[in-house]
XYZ file of C-alpha atoms in Angstrom:
373
model
C 2.130 -23.677 38.304
C 5.185 -23.254 36.138
C 5.567 -22.547 32.420
C 8.363 -21.844 29.992
C 6.724 -18.516 29.119
C 4.089 -16.446 30.929
C 2.558 -13.739 28.713
C 0.688 -10.865 30.345
C -1.935 -9.447 28.010
C -4.179 -11.088 25.423
C -4.443 -8.196 23.031
C -3.252 -8.832 19.502
C 0.445 -8.570 20.443
C 0.220 -10.905 23.438
C -2.019 -13.319 21.527
C 0.392 -13.649 18.601
C 3.391 -13.946 20.939
C 1.591 -16.785 22.746
C 0.798 -18.570 19.486
C 4.382 -18.235 18.283
C 5.854 -19.466 21.579
C 3.485 -22.448 21.587
C 4.394 -23.200 17.976
C 8.023 -23.492 19.129
C 6.974 -26.185 21.619
C 7.241 -23.958 24.701
C 4.711 -24.322 27.522
C 2.753 -21.058 27.681
C 0.448 -19.310 30.131
C -1.593 -16.296 28.949
C -2.863 -13.924 31.642
C -5.539 -11.378 30.684
C -7.214 -9.027 33.162
C -10.213 -8.309 30.948
C -11.345 -10.041 27.781
C -9.322 -11.231 24.802
C -8.623 -8.322 22.467
C -10.577 -5.935 24.670
C -8.014 -3.166 25.243
C -6.100 -1.242 22.598
C -6.862 -4.074 20.165
C -10.559 -3.202 20.317
C -9.716 0.481 19.910
C -7.489 0.007 16.865
C -8.531 0.598 13.272
C -7.183 -2.760 12.182
C -4.954 -1.536 9.399
C -2.086 -3.682 8.115
C 0.112 -0.989 6.610
C 3.688 -0.196 5.702
C 4.912 3.026 7.327
C 8.037 5.077 6.823
C 8.564 7.448 9.735
C 11.967 5.770 10.065
C 13.908 2.916 8.511
C 13.227 0.833 11.612
C 9.499 1.495 11.464
C 9.440 0.559 7.798
C 11.443 -2.633 8.408
C 9.080 -3.877 11.114
C 5.845 -2.909 9.335
C 7.003 -4.347 6.015
C 8.205 -7.612 7.550
C 4.993 -7.918 9.565
C 2.792 -7.184 6.571
C 4.514 -9.966 4.643
C 3.784 -12.338 7.547
C 0.114 -11.303 7.479
C 0.035 -12.058 3.759
C 1.394 -15.543 4.498
C -1.325 -16.341 7.062
C -4.213 -14.589 5.283
C -5.548 -17.880 3.897
C -5.765 -19.338 7.412
C -7.705 -16.444 8.936
C -11.345 -17.280 9.689
C -14.125 -15.283 8.082
C -14.876 -13.310 11.248
C -11.411 -11.694 11.093
C -12.738 -9.845 8.001
C -9.409 -9.585 6.198
C -9.912 -7.129 3.324
C -7.119 -6.328 0.859
C -8.601 -2.909 0.109
C -5.303 -1.010 -0.098
C -4.589 2.474 1.219
C -4.712 5.822 -0.530
C -2.747 8.646 1.079
C -4.617 11.829 0.123
C -2.756 14.984 -0.962
C -4.817 18.147 -0.449
C -2.183 20.553 -1.811
C 1.127 20.659 -3.669
C 3.171 20.321 -0.468
C 1.356 17.118 0.414
C 1.688 15.859 -3.160
C 5.446 16.320 -2.853
C 5.272 14.146 0.255
C 3.298 11.536 -1.689
C 6.059 11.520 -4.308
C 8.723 11.136 -1.608
C 6.840 8.211 -0.075
C 6.465 6.657 -3.509
C 10.221 6.779 -4.065
C 10.947 5.426 -0.596
C 8.547 2.493 -0.946
C 9.511 1.679 -4.538
C 13.208 1.564 -3.678
C 12.387 -1.017 -1.005
C 10.196 -3.240 -3.134
C 6.726 -1.992 -2.163
C 4.317 -1.590 -5.077
C 2.756 1.896 -5.168
C 0.882 4.084 -7.640
C 0.862 7.870 -7.747
C -2.577 9.298 -8.525
C -3.289 12.682 -10.052
C -6.496 14.563 -9.267
C -8.517 12.757 -11.949
C -7.218 9.292 -11.025
C -7.973 9.965 -7.362
C -11.525 11.005 -8.223
C -12.008 7.834 -10.266
C -10.598 5.671 -7.473
C -12.834 7.261 -4.801
C -15.767 9.198 -6.297
C -17.067 10.276 -2.872
C -14.036 12.470 -2.178
C -14.549 16.211 -2.460
C -13.370 18.032 -5.600
C -10.160 20.033 -5.499
C -7.810 17.449 -4.049
C -4.436 17.363 -5.801
C -3.823 13.605 -5.877
C -2.529 10.803 -3.729
C -0.503 7.653 -3.330
C -2.136 4.230 -3.574
C -0.518 1.340 -1.692
C -2.419 -1.723 -2.938
C -0.683 -4.172 -0.584
C -2.212 -2.633 2.551
C -5.266 -4.270 4.073
C -7.560 -4.189 7.113
C -8.823 -6.768 9.609
C -11.177 -6.886 12.584
C -8.612 -6.989 15.423
C -10.546 -8.542 18.354
C -11.387 -11.634 16.309
C -7.796 -11.831 15.094
C -6.611 -11.838 18.722
C -9.087 -14.610 19.528
C -7.833 -16.618 16.537
C -4.228 -16.515 17.750
C -5.188 -17.303 21.352
C -7.116 -20.308 20.040
C -4.034 -21.360 18.067
C -1.919 -21.159 21.215
C -4.453 -23.142 23.256
C -4.622 -25.832 20.578
C -0.895 -26.294 21.189
C -1.360 -26.547 24.950
C -1.288 -22.945 26.182
C -3.206 -22.239 29.406
C -5.460 -19.163 29.479
C -6.134 -17.210 32.671
C -8.824 -14.737 31.587
C -10.394 -12.166 33.886
C -7.308 -12.455 36.098
C -5.624 -9.181 37.015
C -1.900 -9.167 37.769
C -0.852 -7.885 41.178
C 2.912 -7.960 40.670
C 5.608 -9.163 38.294
C 9.117 -10.319 39.120
C 11.831 -11.671 36.848
C 10.482 -15.224 37.153
C 7.001 -14.991 38.669
C 3.586 -13.433 38.089
C 1.310 -12.997 41.089
C -2.420 -12.526 40.461
C -4.715 -10.468 42.659
C -6.471 -13.612 43.863
C -3.181 -14.816 45.301
C -2.356 -17.278 42.528
C 1.335 -17.452 41.664
C 2.530 -18.475 38.180
C 6.207 -19.169 37.663
C 7.833 -18.716 34.281
C 11.223 -19.268 32.757
C 10.454 -16.083 30.829
C 7.855 -13.421 31.685
C 6.549 -11.287 28.787
C 4.913 -7.948 29.556
C 2.551 -7.383 26.605
C 0.077 -5.251 28.547
C 0.122 -2.232 26.230
C -0.637 1.077 27.913
C -0.828 -0.735 31.266
C 2.677 -2.186 30.950
C 4.399 0.590 32.992
C 2.174 -0.299 35.954
C 3.624 -3.823 35.884
C 7.174 -2.793 34.975
C 7.810 0.652 36.493
C 10.120 3.015 34.662
C 9.119 2.186 31.093
C 9.183 5.187 28.746
C 5.571 4.695 27.672
C 2.740 7.217 27.597
C -0.950 6.473 27.198
C -2.443 7.911 24.029
C -6.218 8.170 23.878
C -8.018 7.742 20.566
C -11.639 7.956 19.387
C -13.418 5.791 16.813
C -16.808 5.927 15.099
C -18.497 3.060 13.241
C -21.346 3.753 10.804
C -24.307 1.774 9.599
C -23.859 -0.298 6.412
C -23.121 1.632 3.225
C -21.369 -0.986 1.066
C -20.652 1.152 -2.024
C -19.577 4.369 -0.346
C -15.840 3.635 -0.079
C -13.324 1.308 -1.766
C -9.966 1.988 -0.045
C -8.664 2.926 3.336
C -8.129 6.689 3.081
C -5.617 8.711 5.095
C -4.757 12.371 4.683
C -1.076 13.118 4.242
C -1.602 15.855 6.818
C -1.926 12.956 9.273
C 1.854 12.720 9.230
C 2.167 16.272 10.550
C -0.185 15.682 13.492
C 1.266 12.234 14.198
C 4.666 13.721 15.083
C 3.238 15.683 18.014
C 3.741 13.910 21.336
C 1.968 16.507 23.484
C -0.793 18.354 21.622
C -4.263 16.934 21.004
C -4.786 16.362 17.302
C -7.231 14.942 14.776
C -6.754 13.738 11.212
C -8.786 12.155 8.431
C -8.568 8.368 8.419
C -11.383 6.074 7.311
C -11.727 2.404 6.416
C -14.326 0.362 4.563
C -15.230 -2.841 6.400
C -16.378 -6.093 4.839
C -19.708 -5.576 6.589
C -20.271 -2.448 4.470
C -19.712 -0.228 7.493
C -17.204 2.613 7.672
C -14.739 2.995 10.540
C -13.740 6.616 11.150
C -10.673 7.920 13.031
C -8.418 9.383 14.090
C -7.561 11.420 17.140
C -4.680 11.672 19.598
C -4.823 12.837 23.200
C -1.997 12.508 25.703
C -2.117 12.750 29.508
C -5.813 11.840 29.602
C -7.005 8.976 31.812
C -10.761 9.419 31.310
C -12.017 6.792 28.847
C -15.294 8.586 28.118
C -15.970 10.121 24.704
C -14.783 13.734 24.501
C -17.480 15.630 22.523
C -15.084 18.372 21.407
C -12.503 15.910 20.050
C -15.237 13.820 18.408
C -16.707 16.927 16.756
C -13.297 17.961 15.381
C -12.623 14.444 14.124
C -15.930 14.136 12.281
C -15.703 17.639 10.834
C -12.278 16.729 9.479
C -13.634 13.569 7.881
C -16.534 15.466 6.313
C -14.066 17.957 4.791
C -12.766 15.081 2.662
C -15.979 13.070 2.271
C -18.921 15.498 2.346
C -21.383 12.630 1.906
C -20.555 11.367 5.402
C -22.844 14.061 6.750
C -25.857 12.094 5.510
C -24.787 8.740 6.988
C -25.789 7.257 10.335
C -23.325 6.184 13.000
C -23.981 3.234 15.293
C -21.328 3.539 17.963
C -18.554 5.775 19.266
C -15.838 4.607 21.639
C -12.313 5.291 22.853
C -9.191 3.382 23.813
C -5.644 3.893 25.019
C -2.527 3.028 23.023
C 1.004 2.692 24.351
C 3.350 5.297 22.852
C 7.144 5.479 23.124
C 9.275 8.609 22.566
C 10.769 7.353 19.290
C 7.537 5.771 17.973
C 9.076 2.279 17.996
C 7.953 -0.612 20.205
C 9.938 -2.236 23.002
C 10.701 -5.824 21.988
C 13.154 -7.887 23.983
C 14.637 -8.365 27.456
C 14.365 -5.734 30.153
C 17.793 -4.171 30.601
C 17.851 -5.048 34.322
C 16.033 -8.409 34.323
C 17.149 -10.763 31.558
C 14.199 -13.162 32.077
C 11.642 -10.357 31.875
C 10.807 -9.530 28.258
C 8.791 -6.645 26.844
C 6.452 -6.615 23.862
C 4.763 -3.254 24.211
C 4.802 0.386 23.082
C 3.352 -0.187 19.612
C 1.012 2.842 19.712
C -1.224 2.707 16.607
C 0.745 -0.002 14.809
C 0.247 -2.933 17.150
C -2.152 -4.681 14.795
C 0.229 -4.430 11.847
C 3.400 -5.284 13.755
C 2.069 -8.024 16.052
C 3.317 -10.872 13.840
C 6.757 -9.344 13.381
C 6.975 -8.580 17.096
C 6.260 -12.218 17.970
C 8.926 -13.515 15.588
C 11.510 -11.083 16.993
C 10.578 -11.941 20.569
C 10.732 -15.697 20.088
C 14.032 -15.506 18.216
C 15.545 -13.753 21.230
C 14.014 -16.184 23.721
C 15.341 -19.113 21.690
C 18.743 -17.417 21.279
C 18.501 -17.357 17.494
C 19.350 -14.685 14.965
C 16.413 -12.342 14.453
C 14.830 -12.124 10.970
C 15.411 -8.367 10.855
C 17.917 -6.349 12.923
C 16.622 -6.184 16.504
C 18.661 -3.226 17.809
C 16.131 -0.436 17.030
C 13.463 -2.149 19.165
C 15.477 -3.330 22.171
C 14.195 -1.864 25.463
C 17.750 -0.990 26.531
C 17.849 1.773 23.897
C 15.432 3.903 25.929
C 17.570 3.669 29.045
C 20.698 4.466 27.056
C 19.036 7.516 25.503
C 17.900 8.713 28.941
C 21.433 8.379 30.317
C 22.857 10.458 27.463
C 20.100 13.072 27.373
């Protein structure tokens, strides 16, 4: 068996890369060890957000969000695309100053935002506790249900001739061949490692760490929340690459349910729910939304996300194997940036100019940084 492109991983990133490659007329094989969208994609909150930790992060999230807006009319109902917007919550004056900084940053780059004072915030989300200083509303943000989105893009790829090998674990990867554990060998002109937190097992030496996160989904409470809510304190905890942390992050779903995050744990391989982390996470959420205490949860689960040292994904050729490409290391932004990642990847495979500068995401940057450290 031989294909132009063999993509390892059918999470949202691998699925979109497969659809984009097939759209270009390339023959595509998709290899997935588990189920479609069953890894980090199933453990993601499904937000489609612009972020500004760096210019490169903003460029990729903004470009990707615009691509999501373009395809929103094609998404099937089960993807649950909801243009609810995000409100970044400021609990004190320091955080309000950060909201104002973000507002300037986004506005200067063409993103519509609205600063909210305490009264406006209360009117926008009546369930929030009193005493909050204000916030920043980003109306262009939205949420989706990621596993169904991954299935949609895999289906698109298969409609254009892609071959799916599901439930097939990869034994080894070379620059032009993927060998499955059942002995099957699949040759590819290009091999794409889109295996998320498992990608270093297939391509040793990648600067990727597994980050464990917890999620809680509630029963249906359709009028409890209107926007995705994130505390601005989230930015402080998000910069830690070693310490366990929790932060307030909650989404309304089209089903009327509420999806509650977020937590970060590094150097943990156990996928079971950690009661102490879960307790901290829920207590943090209740600090902002006291009414959550009265609601019922239906399920709690965890997942692992692939984190890089500079919080940017690896998109492009491996620095030692030009036919081996990487599309991994997206941490908590894989859902948002999947469409942009696919466009950047395919542009490189097809030897075309990339739609945004590719240099910040090239895998070679990690090696270069290690050499100069």
